[in-house]
PDB file of C-alpha atoms and ligand atoms in Angstrom:
ATOM      1  CA  UNK A   1     -24.095 -19.181   8.364  1.00  0.00           C
ATOM      2  CA  UNK A   2     -25.802 -16.065   9.101  1.00  0.00           C
ATOM      3  CA  UNK A   3     -26.707 -15.085  12.506  1.00  0.00           C
ATOM      4  CA  UNK A   4     -28.804 -11.633  13.323  1.00  0.00           C
ATOM      5  CA  UNK A   5     -28.106  -9.987  16.176  1.00  0.00           C
ATOM      6  CA  UNK A   6     -30.262  -7.112  17.398  1.00  0.00           C
ATOM      7  CA  UNK A   7     -26.905  -4.553  18.202  1.00  0.00           C
ATOM      8  CA  UNK A   8     -24.011  -5.221  18.526  1.00  0.00           C
ATOM      9  CA  UNK A   9     -20.883  -2.280  19.093  1.00  0.00           C
ATOM     10  CA  UNK A  10     -19.395  -3.155  15.386  1.00  0.00           C
ATOM     11  CA  UNK A  11     -19.904  -6.058  12.898  1.00  0.00           C
ATOM     12  CA  UNK A  12     -16.507  -6.368  11.743  1.00  0.00           C
ATOM     13  CA  UNK A  13     -15.525  -5.750  15.559  1.00  0.00           C
ATOM     14  CA  UNK A  14     -17.412  -8.853  16.526  1.00  0.00           C
ATOM     15  CA  UNK A  15     -16.567 -11.251  13.237  1.00  0.00           C
ATOM     16  CA  UNK A  16     -12.790 -10.092  13.547  1.00  0.00           C
ATOM     17  CA  UNK A  17     -12.552 -11.673  17.658  1.00  0.00           C
ATOM     18  CA  UNK A  18     -14.295 -15.136  16.015  1.00  0.00           C
ATOM     19  CA  UNK A  19     -11.188 -15.525  13.077  1.00  0.00           C
ATOM     20  CA  UNK A  20      -9.102 -17.175  16.060  1.00  0.00           C
ATOM     21  CA  UNK A  21     -12.135 -19.543  16.954  1.00  0.00           C
ATOM     22  CA  UNK A  22     -12.340 -20.628  13.999  1.00  0.00           C
ATOM     23  CA  UNK A  23     -15.494 -18.753  13.017  1.00  0.00           C
ATOM     24  CA  UNK A  24     -16.674 -20.960   9.201  1.00  0.00           C
ATOM     25  CA  UNK A  25     -15.695 -19.427   5.581  1.00  0.00           C
ATOM     26  CA  UNK A  26     -18.909 -17.465   5.119  1.00  0.00           C
ATOM     27  CA  UNK A  27     -20.051 -16.211   7.496  1.00  0.00           C
ATOM     28  CA  UNK A  28     -22.601 -13.799   8.016  1.00  0.00           C
ATOM     29  CA  UNK A  29     -22.888 -11.531  10.886  1.00  0.00           C
ATOM     30  CA  UNK A  30     -25.392  -8.888  10.739  1.00  0.00           C
ATOM     31  CA  UNK A  31     -26.778  -6.731  12.993  1.00  0.00           C
ATOM     32  CA  UNK A  32     -29.675  -4.305  13.338  1.00  0.00           C
ATOM     33  CA  UNK A  33     -28.301  -1.474  15.986  1.00  0.00           C
ATOM     34  CA  UNK A  34     -24.797  -0.830  14.746  1.00  0.00           C
ATOM     35  CA  UNK A  35     -23.872   1.133  18.703  1.00  0.00           C
ATOM     36  CA  UNK A  36     -20.240   1.859  17.511  1.00  0.00           C
ATOM     37  CA  UNK A  37     -20.160   1.854  13.844  1.00  0.00           C
ATOM     38  CA  UNK A  38     -16.477   2.239  11.745  1.00  0.00           C
ATOM     39  CA  UNK A  39     -14.680   3.228   8.776  1.00  0.00           C
ATOM     40  CA  UNK A  40     -11.477   3.809   7.639  1.00  0.00           C
ATOM     41  CA  UNK A  41      -8.534   5.291  10.019  1.00  0.00           C
ATOM     42  CA  UNK A  42     -11.002   5.656  13.085  1.00  0.00           C
ATOM     43  CA  UNK A  43     -13.415   7.368  11.578  1.00  0.00           C
ATOM     44  CA  UNK A  44     -16.878   6.593  12.083  1.00  0.00           C
ATOM     45  CA  UNK A  45     -20.508   5.080   9.935  1.00  0.00           C
ATOM     46  CA  UNK A  46     -23.613   6.776  11.814  1.00  0.00           C
ATOM     47  CA  UNK A  47     -26.296   4.568  11.517  1.00  0.00           C
ATOM     48  CA  UNK A  48     -29.560   3.976  13.729  1.00  0.00           C
ATOM     49  CA  UNK A  49     -32.562   1.372  14.373  1.00  0.00           C
ATOM     50  CA  UNK A  50     -33.273   0.360  10.714  1.00  0.00           C
ATOM     51  CA  UNK A  51     -31.123   3.702   9.377  1.00  0.00           C
ATOM     52  CA  UNK A  52     -28.631   1.443   7.094  1.00  0.00           C
ATOM     53  CA  UNK A  53     -28.225  -2.303   5.959  1.00  0.00           C
ATOM     54  CA  UNK A  54     -25.136  -3.180   8.212  1.00  0.00           C
ATOM     55  CA  UNK A  55     -23.486  -6.379   8.139  1.00  0.00           C
ATOM     56  CA  UNK A  56     -20.173  -8.396   7.664  1.00  0.00           C
ATOM     57  CA  UNK A  57     -18.332 -11.387   5.702  1.00  0.00           C
ATOM     58  CA  UNK A  58     -16.286 -13.777   6.899  1.00  0.00           C
ATOM     59  CA  UNK A  59     -14.316 -14.965   3.871  1.00  0.00           C
ATOM     60  CA  UNK A  60     -11.518 -17.172   4.278  1.00  0.00           C
ATOM     61  CA  UNK A  61      -8.479 -17.154   1.176  1.00  0.00           C
ATOM     62  CA  UNK A  62      -5.574 -19.431   0.509  1.00  0.00           C
ATOM     63  CA  UNK A  63      -3.524 -16.094  -0.512  1.00  0.00           C
ATOM     64  CA  UNK A  64      -1.268 -14.143   2.197  1.00  0.00           C
ATOM     65  CA  UNK A  65      -2.928 -10.744   2.372  1.00  0.00           C
ATOM     66  CA  UNK A  66      -0.243  -9.285  -0.137  1.00  0.00           C
ATOM     67  CA  UNK A  67      -2.707 -10.752  -3.126  1.00  0.00           C
ATOM     68  CA  UNK A  68      -5.256  -9.095  -1.537  1.00  0.00           C
ATOM     69  CA  UNK A  69      -4.656  -5.012  -1.894  1.00  0.00           C
ATOM     70  CA  UNK A  70      -7.483  -5.250  -5.380  1.00  0.00           C
ATOM     71  CA  UNK A  71     -10.616  -6.563  -2.245  1.00  0.00           C
ATOM     72  CA  UNK A  72     -12.085  -3.437  -1.477  1.00  0.00           C
ATOM     73  CA  UNK A  73     -12.465  -2.072  -5.006  1.00  0.00           C
ATOM     74  CA  UNK A  74     -13.698  -5.762  -5.837  1.00  0.00           C
ATOM     75  CA  UNK A  75     -15.887  -5.969  -2.904  1.00  0.00           C
ATOM     76  CA  UNK A  76     -17.504  -3.000  -4.721  1.00  0.00           C
ATOM     77  CA  UNK A  77     -18.949  -5.115  -7.638  1.00  0.00           C
ATOM     78  CA  UNK A  78     -20.506  -6.849  -5.891  1.00  0.00           C
ATOM     79  CA  UNK A  79     -22.696  -3.721  -4.479  1.00  0.00           C
ATOM     80  CA  UNK A  80     -23.118  -2.609  -7.732  1.00  0.00           C
ATOM     81  CA  UNK A  81     -24.321  -5.316  -9.215  1.00  0.00           C
ATOM     82  CA  UNK A  82     -26.888  -5.347  -6.526  1.00  0.00           C
ATOM     83  CA  UNK A  83     -28.205  -2.164  -6.916  1.00  0.00           C
ATOM     84  CA  UNK A  84     -28.866  -2.920 -10.536  1.00  0.00           C
ATOM     85  CA  UNK A  85     -30.744  -6.051  -9.226  1.00  0.00           C
ATOM     86  CA  UNK A  86     -32.582  -3.395  -7.664  1.00  0.00           C
ATOM     87  CA  UNK A  87     -33.078  -0.652 -10.405  1.00  0.00           C
ATOM     88  CA  UNK A  88     -30.223   1.669  -9.008  1.00  0.00           C
ATOM     89  CA  UNK A  89     -28.771   2.450 -12.154  1.00  0.00           C
ATOM     90  CA  UNK A  90     -27.333   5.322 -11.385  1.00  0.00           C
ATOM     91  CA  UNK A  91     -24.735   3.932  -8.359  1.00  0.00           C
ATOM     92  CA  UNK A  92     -21.470   4.309  -8.532  1.00  0.00           C
ATOM     93  CA  UNK A  93     -17.767   3.495  -7.039  1.00  0.00           C
ATOM     94  CA  UNK A  94     -15.156   6.014  -5.788  1.00  0.00           C
ATOM     95  CA  UNK A  95     -12.171   4.356  -5.572  1.00  0.00           C
ATOM     96  CA  UNK A  96     -11.398   2.907  -3.534  1.00  0.00           C
ATOM     97  CA  UNK A  97     -14.508   1.473  -2.008  1.00  0.00           C
ATOM     98  CA  UNK A  98     -17.753   3.716  -1.935  1.00  0.00           C
ATOM     99  CA  UNK A  99     -20.598   3.839  -3.444  1.00  0.00           C
ATOM    100  CA  UNK A 100     -22.480   6.884  -4.464  1.00  0.00           C
ATOM    101  CA  UNK A 101     -25.223   8.356  -6.033  1.00  0.00           C
ATOM    102  CA  UNK A 102     -24.916  11.656  -8.014  1.00  0.00           C
ATOM    103  CA  UNK A 103     -21.472  13.277  -5.244  1.00  0.00           C
ATOM    104  CA  UNK A 104     -24.063  11.485  -2.755  1.00  0.00           C
ATOM    105  CA  UNK A 105     -22.490   8.523  -0.276  1.00  0.00           C
ATOM    106  CA  UNK A 106     -25.180   5.741   0.003  1.00  0.00           C
ATOM    107  CA  UNK A 107     -22.652   2.984   0.829  1.00  0.00           C
ATOM    108  CA  UNK A 108     -19.147   2.081   2.917  1.00  0.00           C
ATOM    109  CA  UNK A 109     -17.165  -0.387   3.112  1.00  0.00           C
ATOM    110  CA  UNK A 110     -13.872  -1.516   5.348  1.00  0.00           C
ATOM    111  CA  UNK A 111     -12.107  -4.374   4.853  1.00  0.00           C
ATOM    112  CA  UNK A 112      -8.863  -5.820   7.747  1.00  0.00           C
ATOM    113  CA  UNK A 113      -7.088  -8.793   7.606  1.00  0.00           C
ATOM    114  CA  UNK A 114      -5.584 -10.962   9.300  1.00  0.00           C
ATOM    115  CA  UNK A 115      -3.376 -13.815   8.668  1.00  0.00           C
ATOM    116  CA  UNK A 116       0.415 -13.737   7.247  1.00  0.00           C
ATOM    117  CA  UNK A 117       1.432 -11.408   3.811  1.00  0.00           C
ATOM    118  CA  UNK A 118       2.672 -15.209   2.050  1.00  0.00           C
ATOM    119  CA  UNK A 119      -0.997 -16.946   3.163  1.00  0.00           C
ATOM    120  CA  UNK A 120      -3.407 -17.877   4.734  1.00  0.00           C
ATOM    121  CA  UNK A 121      -5.606 -15.089   5.138  1.00  0.00           C
ATOM    122  CA  UNK A 122      -8.506 -14.754   6.291  1.00  0.00           C
ATOM    123  CA  UNK A 123     -10.964 -10.994   5.627  1.00  0.00           C
ATOM    124  CA  UNK A 124     -13.709  -9.429   7.255  1.00  0.00           C
ATOM    125  CA  UNK A 125     -15.525  -7.732   4.666  1.00  0.00           C
ATOM    126  CA  UNK A 126     -17.872  -5.241   5.743  1.00  0.00           C
ATOM    127  CA  UNK A 127     -20.165  -3.646   4.640  1.00  0.00           C
ATOM    128  CA  UNK A 128     -23.188  -0.351   5.549  1.00  0.00           C
ATOM    129  CA  UNK A 129     -25.926   0.821   3.129  1.00  0.00           C
ATOM    130  CA  UNK A 130     -28.123   3.314   4.230  1.00  0.00           C
ATOM    131  CA  UNK A 131     -31.773   2.700   3.974  1.00  0.00           C
ATOM    132  CA  UNK A 132     -33.777   5.533   5.215  1.00  0.00           C
ATOM    133  CA  UNK A 133     -31.149   8.301   7.222  1.00  0.00           C
ATOM    134  CA  UNK A 134     -33.122  10.328   9.641  1.00  0.00           C
ATOM    135  CA  UNK A 135     -31.801  13.852   9.467  1.00  0.00           C
ATOM    136  CA  UNK A 136     -30.132  13.579  12.621  1.00  0.00           C
ATOM    137  CA  UNK A 137     -28.056  11.535  11.418  1.00  0.00           C
ATOM    138  CA  UNK A 138     -27.224  12.878   7.959  1.00  0.00           C
ATOM    139  CA  UNK A 139     -26.517  15.697  10.405  1.00  0.00           C
ATOM    140  CA  UNK A 140     -23.816  14.014  11.961  1.00  0.00           C
ATOM    141  CA  UNK A 141     -22.549  12.236   8.629  1.00  0.00           C
ATOM    142  CA  UNK A 142     -19.509  15.371   7.868  1.00  0.00           C
ATOM    143  CA  UNK A 143     -20.271  14.905   4.475  1.00  0.00           C
ATOM    144  CA  UNK A 144     -23.175  14.838   1.730  1.00  0.00           C
ATOM    145  CA  UNK A 145     -24.966  10.955   2.439  1.00  0.00           C
ATOM    146  CA  UNK A 146     -28.245   9.475   0.498  1.00  0.00           C
ATOM    147  CA  UNK A 147     -29.997   6.954   1.636  1.00  0.00           C
ATOM    148  CA  UNK A 148     -32.525   4.539  -0.727  1.00  0.00           C
ATOM    149  CA  UNK A 149     -35.535   5.474   0.479  1.00  0.00           C
ATOM    150  CA  UNK A 150     -34.718   9.128  -1.374  1.00  0.00           C
ATOM    151  CA  UNK A 151     -32.681   6.901  -4.427  1.00  0.00           C
ATOM    152  CA  UNK A 152     -34.320   3.525  -4.931  1.00  0.00           C
ATOM    153  CA  UNK A 153     -37.441   3.502  -8.128  1.00  0.00           C
ATOM    154  CA  UNK A 154     -39.254   1.100  -5.455  1.00  0.00           C
ATOM    155  CA  UNK A 155     -38.952   0.002  -1.839  1.00  0.00           C
ATOM    156  CA  UNK A 156     -36.091  -2.387  -1.286  1.00  0.00           C
ATOM    157  CA  UNK A 157     -36.661  -5.303   1.856  1.00  0.00           C
ATOM    158  CA  UNK A 158     -33.388  -5.079   3.023  1.00  0.00           C
ATOM    159  CA  UNK A 159     -33.253  -9.024   3.331  1.00  0.00           C
ATOM    160  CA  UNK A 160     -34.327  -9.311  -0.124  1.00  0.00           C
ATOM    161  CA  UNK A 161     -31.011  -7.056  -0.788  1.00  0.00           C
ATOM    162  CA  UNK A 162     -28.772  -8.497   1.769  1.00  0.00           C
ATOM    163  CA  UNK A 163     -29.518 -12.049  -0.407  1.00  0.00           C
ATOM    164  CA  UNK A 164     -28.732 -10.879  -3.357  1.00  0.00           C
ATOM    165  CA  UNK A 165     -26.107  -8.788  -2.398  1.00  0.00           C
ATOM    166  CA  UNK A 166     -24.891 -11.906  -0.129  1.00  0.00           C
ATOM    167  CA  UNK A 167     -24.984 -13.543  -4.254  1.00  0.00           C
ATOM    168  CA  UNK A 168     -22.792 -10.752  -5.282  1.00  0.00           C
ATOM    169  CA  UNK A 169     -20.484 -10.739  -3.482  1.00  0.00           C
ATOM    170  CA  UNK A 170     -19.759 -14.655  -3.008  1.00  0.00           C
ATOM    171  CA  UNK A 171     -19.513 -14.836  -6.963  1.00  0.00           C
ATOM    172  CA  UNK A 172     -17.378 -11.713  -6.823  1.00  0.00           C
ATOM    173  CA  UNK A 173     -15.046 -12.770  -4.488  1.00  0.00           C
ATOM    174  CA  UNK A 174     -14.757 -16.306  -5.761  1.00  0.00           C
ATOM    175  CA  UNK A 175     -13.566 -14.826  -9.170  1.00  0.00           C
ATOM    176  CA  UNK A 176     -11.336 -13.198  -7.247  1.00  0.00           C
ATOM    177  CA  UNK A 177      -9.550 -15.480  -5.631  1.00  0.00           C
ATOM    178  CA  UNK A 178      -8.952 -17.872  -8.812  1.00  0.00           C
ATOM    179  CA  UNK A 179      -7.635 -13.714 -10.689  1.00  0.00           C
ATOM    180  CA  UNK A 180      -7.065 -11.440  -8.761  1.00  0.00           C
ATOM    181  CA  UNK A 181      -8.597  -7.788  -9.713  1.00  0.00           C
ATOM    182  CA  UNK A 182      -8.101  -8.100 -13.317  1.00  0.00           C
ATOM    183  CA  UNK A 183     -10.783 -10.025 -14.670  1.00  0.00           C
ATOM    184  CA  UNK A 184     -13.457  -6.879 -12.818  1.00  0.00           C
ATOM    185  CA  UNK A 185     -11.315  -3.664 -13.402  1.00  0.00           C
ATOM    186  CA  UNK A 186     -13.266  -2.997 -16.834  1.00  0.00           C
ATOM    187  CA  UNK A 187     -16.236  -3.212 -14.655  1.00  0.00           C
ATOM    188  CA  UNK A 188     -14.559  -1.199 -12.149  1.00  0.00           C
ATOM    189  CA  UNK A 189     -14.033   1.794 -14.422  1.00  0.00           C
ATOM    190  CA  UNK A 190     -17.284   1.233 -16.312  1.00  0.00           C
ATOM    191  CA  UNK A 191     -18.924   2.608 -12.914  1.00  0.00           C
ATOM    192  CA  UNK A 192     -16.085   4.843 -11.680  1.00  0.00           C
ATOM    193  CA  UNK A 193     -17.788   8.350 -10.618  1.00  0.00           C
ATOM    194  CA  UNK A 194     -14.272  10.341 -11.161  1.00  0.00           C
ATOM    195  CA  UNK A 195     -12.421   8.307 -14.033  1.00  0.00           C
ATOM    196  CA  UNK A 196     -11.294  10.801 -16.473  1.00  0.00           C
ATOM    197  CA  UNK A 197     -12.384  13.737 -13.833  1.00  0.00           C
ATOM    198  CA  UNK A 198     -10.011  15.797 -11.595  1.00  0.00           C
ATOM    199  CA  UNK A 199      -9.981  15.486  -7.937  1.00  0.00           C
ATOM    200  CA  UNK A 200      -8.373  15.746  -4.686  1.00  0.00           C
ATOM    201  CA  UNK A 201      -6.026  13.872  -3.557  1.00  0.00           C
ATOM    202  CA  UNK A 202      -5.916  13.595  -0.197  1.00  0.00           C
ATOM    203  CA  UNK A 203      -1.966  13.239   1.945  1.00  0.00           C
ATOM    204  CA  UNK A 204      -1.863  12.286   4.815  1.00  0.00           C
ATOM    205  CA  UNK A 205       0.209  14.073   5.996  1.00  0.00           C
ATOM    206  CA  UNK A 206      -2.582  17.345   5.264  1.00  0.00           C
ATOM    207  CA  UNK A 207      -0.592  17.835   1.362  1.00  0.00           C
ATOM    208  CA  UNK A 208      -3.506  17.641  -1.534  1.00  0.00           C
ATOM    209  CA  UNK A 209      -2.577  17.056  -5.465  1.00  0.00           C
ATOM    210  CA  UNK A 210      -5.120  17.860  -8.468  1.00  0.00           C
ATOM    211  CA  UNK A 211      -5.116  15.604 -11.286  1.00  0.00           C
ATOM    212  CA  UNK A 212      -7.318  14.144 -13.119  1.00  0.00           C
ATOM    213  CA  UNK A 213      -8.266  10.006 -12.728  1.00  0.00           C
ATOM    214  CA  UNK A 214      -6.639   7.994 -15.568  1.00  0.00           C
ATOM    215  CA  UNK A 215      -7.291   4.633 -14.079  1.00  0.00           C
ATOM    216  CA  UNK A 216      -7.078   1.908 -11.715  1.00  0.00           C
ATOM    217  CA  UNK A 217      -3.597  -0.908 -12.349  1.00  0.00           C
ATOM    218  CA  UNK A 218      -4.352  -4.588 -12.481  1.00  0.00           C
ATOM    219  CA  UNK A 219      -3.535  -4.317  -8.519  1.00  0.00           C
ATOM    220  CA  UNK A 220      -6.668  -1.956  -7.790  1.00  0.00           C
ATOM    221  CA  UNK A 221      -3.740   1.285  -7.472  1.00  0.00           C
ATOM    222  CA  UNK A 222      -5.713   4.993  -8.741  1.00  0.00           C
ATOM    223  CA  UNK A 223      -3.831   6.394 -11.953  1.00  0.00           C
ATOM    224  CA  UNK A 224      -3.978  10.353 -11.359  1.00  0.00           C
ATOM    225  CA  UNK A 225      -2.827  12.421 -14.002  1.00  0.00           C
ATOM    226  CA  UNK A 226      -0.944  14.938 -12.523  1.00  0.00           C
ATOM    227  CA  UNK A 227       1.680  18.126 -12.986  1.00  0.00           C
ATOM    228  CA  UNK A 228       4.371  16.221 -12.419  1.00  0.00           C
ATOM    229  CA  UNK A 229       3.709  13.308 -14.411  1.00  0.00           C
ATOM    230  CA  UNK A 230       1.615   9.935 -13.966  1.00  0.00           C
ATOM    231  CA  UNK A 231       1.136   9.094 -10.347  1.00  0.00           C
ATOM    232  CA  UNK A 232      -0.044   6.211  -8.224  1.00  0.00           C
ATOM    233  CA  UNK A 233      -1.549   6.295  -5.421  1.00  0.00           C
ATOM    234  CA  UNK A 234      -1.995   3.102  -2.790  1.00  0.00           C
ATOM    235  CA  UNK A 235      -5.462   3.464  -1.219  1.00  0.00           C
ATOM    236  CA  UNK A 236      -3.939   3.179   2.292  1.00  0.00           C
ATOM    237  CA  UNK A 237      -4.045   6.375   3.702  1.00  0.00           C
ATOM    238  CA  UNK A 238      -5.096   8.618   0.546  1.00  0.00           C
ATOM    239  CA  UNK A 239      -8.929   9.489   0.492  1.00  0.00           C
ATOM    240  CA  UNK A 240     -10.244  11.249  -3.090  1.00  0.00           C
ATOM    241  CA  UNK A 241     -12.107  13.889  -3.611  1.00  0.00           C
ATOM    242  CA  UNK A 242     -13.929  15.561  -6.433  1.00  0.00           C
ATOM    243  CA  UNK A 243     -12.839  19.292  -8.208  1.00  0.00           C
ATOM    244  CA  UNK A 244     -15.878  20.882  -7.657  1.00  0.00           C
TER     245      UNK A 244
HETATM  246  P1  ATP B   1     -11.607   7.560   1.619  1.00  0.00           P
HETATM  247  O1  ATP B   1     -12.446   6.197   1.536  1.00  0.00           O
HETATM  248  O2  ATP B   1     -12.179   8.668   0.387  1.00  0.00           O
HETATM  249  O3  ATP B   1     -10.436   7.806   2.622  1.00  0.00           O
HETATM  250  P2  ATP B   1     -14.516   8.503   3.072  1.00  0.00           P
HETATM  251  O4  ATP B   1     -14.371   9.863   4.287  1.00  0.00           O
HETATM  252  O5  ATP B   1     -16.083   8.211   2.771  1.00  0.00           O
HETATM  253  O6  ATP B   1     -13.246   8.385   2.601  1.00  0.00           O
HETATM  254  P3  ATP B   1     -14.577   5.807   4.793  1.00  0.00           P
HETATM  255  O7  ATP B   1     -13.560   5.552   6.386  1.00  0.00           O
HETATM  256  O8  ATP B   1     -14.755   5.274   3.552  1.00  0.00           O
HETATM  257  O9  ATP B   1     -14.176   7.300   4.628  1.00  0.00           O
HETATM  258  O10 ATP B   1     -16.235   6.384   5.984  1.00  0.00           O
HETATM  259  C1  ATP B   1     -16.024   6.923   6.996  1.00  0.00           C
HETATM  260  C2  ATP B   1     -16.906   8.441   6.413  1.00  0.00           C
HETATM  261  O11 ATP B   1     -17.942   8.100   5.821  1.00  0.00           O
HETATM  262  C3  ATP B   1     -17.011   8.901   7.798  1.00  0.00           C
HETATM  263  O12 ATP B   1     -16.145   9.881   8.106  1.00  0.00           O
HETATM  264  C4  ATP B   1     -18.851   9.757   7.511  1.00  0.00           C
HETATM  265  O13 ATP B   1     -17.596  11.132   6.317  1.00  0.00           O
HETATM  266  C5  ATP B   1     -18.726   8.711   5.745  1.00  0.00           C
HETATM  267  N1  ATP B   1     -20.262   8.752   7.233  1.00  0.00           N
HETATM  268  C6  ATP B   1     -20.838   8.412   8.020  1.00  0.00           C
HETATM  269  N2  ATP B   1     -22.124   7.191   8.499  1.00  0.00           N
HETATM  270  C7  ATP B   1     -21.902   7.361   6.899  1.00  0.00           C
HETATM  271  C8  ATP B   1     -23.662   7.159   6.442  1.00  0.00           C
HETATM  272  N3  ATP B   1     -24.164   6.392   6.839  1.00  0.00           N
HETATM  273  N4  ATP B   1     -23.955   7.946   5.075  1.00  0.00           N
HETATM  274  C9  ATP B   1     -23.216   8.054   4.497  1.00  0.00           C
HETATM  275  N5  ATP B   1     -21.626   8.460   5.026  1.00  0.00           N
HETATM  276  C10 ATP B   1     -21.529   8.443   6.377  1.00  0.00           C
END
């Protein structure tokens, strides 16, 4: 089921409200304009009319929220596969779930969950991909950002992009349901922009930990070699940044 709205505050907010009224599995909601797009932890996704493809997908799982820890990484793989389909082979992942070109952000993913830890549970998977950012929008974004208009070898029809991406999402989500993140881990690592790179881990209390990325665990945590040894970071409250 595909719903297309001229504008919504946020496609995630809209679908989260629909979960309890029995909205169908695999419903997708697209907004041509999001007036209050959201990122993680109260941050904002900046968009304008035609500036980005923004949509959310509702996916019901038999398993509980506890088993979904690698889900946002899995979703990142479907974006990479779709972008490769359109020849954007330079797109990479940034743990846990951003898409970069070079060191500039092309797309973001926001996953919100509802349900019991033991199951069943429902995920609302929100995606924003920059199509064509105006200078004004770029100025409102507090990190380097890029769009498909400048990164793609040819003009990409956003409807086609959505179709290809939904197919990849369905395939990846089915595989994730059966095998968890394990079967996707090697592919994820291959596309990680910061694999074996020096990074800063920004902690919620304002501290920073420096280290070198060693890999990803089977539940999607990041392994970093630090001065105190190998440390494991869960995505919840941590932000990863490169060291220039
Ligand atoms: P992390 O996920 O590593 O904690 P993040 O800063 O990318 O870091 P998210 O919550 O994933 O955080 O995304 C929100 C952030 O994305 C905003 O705070 C802003 O820096 C950036 N951002 C907002 N709009 C856009 C956009 N259209 N294109 C690229 N980046 C954007």
